[in-house]
Amino acid sequence: MKKTFLSTLTLAAIALSLPAAAQFAKPEDAIKYRKSAFTLTAAHFGRLGAMATGKAPFDAKIASDNADIVANLSKLPWAAFGEGTDMGDTKAKAEIWKQAASFKEHSDKFQAEAVKLAAAAKTGKEDAFKAAFTATAGTCKSCHDDFRSK
Ligand code: ASC
């Protein structure tokens, strides 16, 4: 009983410390993790994009729900760019590790804009949402331009 309680506490502590301390047994696990996070991000960002570009009608609730998800997902990939994860099934460029400070700036910018996008979506104002979407998409693009292979 006591043991079960302790391991529950341990598991809870581990879960709470994620993603900063995300542990990956193998480099390919880290690569799979970050690609999964980006795949989910693209899916939810795509739903926002459809509304921002008029391909779907603007719906404040849908925008807010998806933007919240993007803001949360935006925190996840970065802990999975550790040492030794530059090789394998990845489009990650060597510059990520060679220009680590710049990569961090880019990832911080995306996270900050994603939070602003979620706030803008919450206001229900379509113009504010569109402007924040464009700003966030710009951070995706500039990071991809510098740090992701085609
Ligand atoms: C998306 C998506 C990206 C970004 C980027 C923004 O919807 O999948 O990678 O937006 O195209 O410029």
GROMACS .gro file of C-alpha atoms and ligand atoms in nm:
model
  162
    1MET     CA    1   0.000   0.000   0.000
    2LYS     CA    2   0.269   0.242   0.109
    3LYS     CA    3   0.482   0.142  -0.187
    4THR     CA    4   0.193   0.199  -0.428
    5PHE     CA    5   0.135   0.542  -0.282
    6LEU     CA    6   0.500   0.634  -0.317
    7SER     CA    7   0.523   0.521  -0.675
    8THR     CA    8   0.206   0.713  -0.756
    9LEU     CA    9   0.370   1.021  -0.612
   10THR     CA   10   0.685   0.952  -0.810
   11LEU     CA   11   0.488   0.912  -1.132
   12ALA     CA   12   0.296   1.232  -1.061
   13ALA     CA   13   0.622   1.417  -1.000
   14ILE     CA   14   0.765   1.288  -1.326
   15ALA     CA   15   0.450   1.381  -1.517
   16LEU     CA   16   0.453   1.732  -1.372
   17SER     CA   17   0.815   1.790  -1.467
   18LEU     CA   18   0.741   1.715  -1.832
   19PRO     CA   19   0.818   1.830  -2.095
   20ALA     CA   20   1.133   2.008  -1.978
   21ALA     CA   21   1.274   1.687  -1.839
   22ALA     CA   22   1.130   1.464  -2.108
   23GLN     CA   23   1.332   1.147  -2.105
   24PHE     CA   24   1.399   0.960  -2.423
   25ALA     CA   25   1.553   0.616  -2.420
   26LYS     CA   26   1.685   0.652  -2.774
   27PRO     CA   27   1.745   0.941  -3.018
   28GLU     CA   28   1.479   0.801  -3.251
   29ASP     CA   29   1.226   0.823  -2.965
   30ALA     CA   30   1.300   1.194  -2.930
   31ILE     CA   31   1.269   1.246  -3.306
   32LYS     CA   32   0.937   1.062  -3.312
   33TYR     CA   33   0.814   1.266  -3.016
   34ARG     CA   34   0.895   1.607  -3.165
   35LYS     CA   35   0.759   1.510  -3.508
   36SER     CA   36   0.437   1.395  -3.342
   37ALA     CA   37   0.409   1.729  -3.163
   38PHE     CA   38   0.463   1.918  -3.490
   39THR     CA   39   0.210   1.694  -3.670
   40LEU     CA   40  -0.055   1.776  -3.410
   41THR     CA   41   0.040   2.143  -3.420
   42ALA     CA   42   0.001   2.151  -3.799
   43ALA     CA   43  -0.342   1.985  -3.774
   44HIS     CA   44  -0.477   2.237  -3.525
   45PHE     CA   45  -0.298   2.533  -3.682
   46GLY     CA   46  -0.444   2.425  -4.016
   47ARG     CA   47  -0.796   2.456  -3.875
   48LEU     CA   48  -0.712   2.810  -3.768
   49GLY     CA   49  -0.560   2.881  -4.108
   50ALA     CA   50  -0.877   2.775  -4.284
   51MET     CA   51  -1.067   3.037  -4.082
   52ALA     CA   52  -0.798   3.302  -4.115
   53THR     CA   53  -0.799   3.270  -4.495
   54GLY     CA   54  -1.177   3.250  -4.535
   55LYS     CA   55  -1.182   2.883  -4.642
   56ALA     CA   56  -1.394   2.816  -4.335
   57PRO     CA   57  -1.633   3.054  -4.160
   58PHE     CA   58  -1.490   3.222  -3.850
   59ASP     CA   59  -1.621   3.056  -3.536
   60ALA     CA   60  -1.482   3.207  -3.215
   61LYS     CA   61  -1.530   2.890  -3.011
   62ILE     CA   62  -1.355   2.667  -3.263
   63ALA     CA   63  -1.080   2.926  -3.307
   64SER     CA   64  -1.029   2.956  -2.934
   65ASP     CA   65  -1.029   2.580  -2.874
   66ASN     CA   66  -0.776   2.516  -3.150
   67ALA     CA   67  -0.556   2.811  -3.058
   68ASP     CA   68  -0.542   2.691  -2.696
   69ILE     CA   69  -0.427   2.352  -2.821
   70VAL     CA   70  -0.161   2.512  -3.042
   71ALA     CA   71  -0.038   2.726  -2.752
   72ASN     CA   72  -0.001   2.415  -2.536
   73LEU     CA   73   0.157   2.206  -2.811
   74SER     CA   74   0.404   2.486  -2.885
   75LYS     CA   75   0.583   2.405  -2.558
   76LEU     CA   76   0.651   2.043  -2.639
   77PRO     CA   77   0.899   1.983  -2.923
   78TRP     CA   78   1.202   2.168  -2.789
   79ALA     CA   79   1.306   1.924  -2.516
   80ALA     CA   80   1.332   1.661  -2.788
   81PHE     CA   81   1.612   1.838  -2.978
   82GLY     CA   82   1.884   1.703  -2.750
   83GLU     CA   83   2.234   1.586  -2.830
   84GLY     CA   84   2.249   1.302  -3.080
   85THR     CA   85   1.906   1.369  -3.230
   86ASP     CA   86   2.047   1.539  -3.540
   87MET     CA   87   2.064   1.217  -3.740
   88GLY     CA   88   1.799   0.978  -3.860
   89ASP     CA   89   1.449   1.027  -3.993
   90THR     CA   90   1.446   1.404  -3.954
   91LYS     CA   91   1.445   1.726  -4.155
   92ALA     CA   92   1.617   1.905  -3.868
   93LYS     CA   93   1.920   2.099  -3.999
   94ALA     CA   94   2.258   2.091  -3.824
   95GLU     CA   95   2.210   2.467  -3.764
   96ILE     CA   96   1.971   2.382  -3.480
   97TRP     CA   97   2.269   2.269  -3.273
   98LYS     CA   98   2.529   2.502  -3.430
   99GLN     CA   99   2.316   2.811  -3.371
  100ALA     CA  100   2.137   2.695  -3.060
  101ALA     CA  101   2.070   3.046  -2.928
  102SER     CA  102   1.905   3.149  -3.253
  103PHE     CA  103   1.699   2.830  -3.260
  104LYS     CA  104   1.585   2.899  -2.904
  105GLU     CA  105   1.490   3.257  -3.000
  106HIS     CA  106   1.282   3.124  -3.288
  107SER     CA  107   1.108   2.865  -3.072
  108ASP     CA  108   1.043   3.124  -2.797
  109LYS     CA  109   0.894   3.361  -3.052
  110PHE     CA  110   0.657   3.093  -3.179
  111GLN     CA  111   0.546   3.009  -2.824
  112ALA     CA  112   0.489   3.377  -2.743
  113GLU     CA  113   0.288   3.439  -3.061
  114ALA     CA  114   0.085   3.123  -3.003
  115VAL     CA  115  -0.016   3.253  -2.659
  116LYS     CA  116  -0.116   3.588  -2.817
  117LEU     CA  117  -0.311   3.400  -3.085
  118ALA     CA  118  -0.504   3.209  -2.819
  119ALA     CA  119  -0.582   3.538  -2.643
  120ALA     CA  120  -0.691   3.701  -2.969
  121ALA     CA  121  -0.914   3.405  -3.057
  122LYS     CA  122  -1.076   3.432  -2.714
  123THR     CA  123  -1.185   3.791  -2.782
  124GLY     CA  124  -1.404   3.665  -3.067
  125LYS     CA  125  -1.283   3.951  -3.285
  126GLU     CA  126  -1.213   3.816  -3.630
  127ASP     CA  127  -0.968   4.091  -3.728
  128ALA     CA  128  -0.759   4.043  -3.414
  129PHE     CA  129  -0.763   3.668  -3.471
  130LYS     CA  130  -0.648   3.704  -3.832
  131ALA     CA  131  -0.365   3.941  -3.741
  132ALA     CA  132  -0.245   3.711  -3.464
  133PHE     CA  133  -0.269   3.411  -3.694
  134THR     CA  134  -0.051   3.585  -3.953
  135ALA     CA  135   0.205   3.677  -3.687
  136THR     CA  136   0.218   3.320  -3.558
  137ALA     CA  137   0.244   3.169  -3.907
  138GLY     CA  138   0.536   3.404  -3.967
  139THR     CA  139   0.724   3.250  -3.677
  140CYS     CA  140   0.661   2.899  -3.816
  141LYS     CA  141   0.795   3.005  -4.154
  142SER     CA  142   1.106   3.185  -4.037
  143CYS     CA  143   1.210   2.890  -3.820
  144HIS     CA  144   1.144   2.645  -4.104
  145ASP     CA  145   1.343   2.864  -4.345
  146ASP     CA  146   1.650   2.857  -4.123
  147PHE     CA  147   1.631   2.525  -3.943
  148ARG     CA  148   1.430   2.272  -4.146
  149SER     CA  149   1.543   2.102  -4.466
  150LYS     CA  150   1.304   2.109  -4.757
  151ASC     C1  151   0.095   2.561  -4.125
  151ASC     C2  152   0.191   2.458  -4.133
  151ASC     C3  153   0.313   2.514  -4.127
  151ASC     C4  154   0.299   2.661  -4.110
  151ASC     C5  155   0.374   2.743  -4.211
  151ASC     C6  156   0.350   2.890  -4.189
  151ASC     O1  157  -0.026   2.547  -4.124
  151ASC     O2  158   0.169   2.327  -4.143
  151ASC     O3  159   0.427   2.453  -4.130
  151ASC     O4  160   0.157   2.685  -4.117
  151ASC     O5  161   0.335   2.707  -4.339
  151ASC     O6  162   0.416   2.964  -4.286
   0.00000   0.00000   0.00000
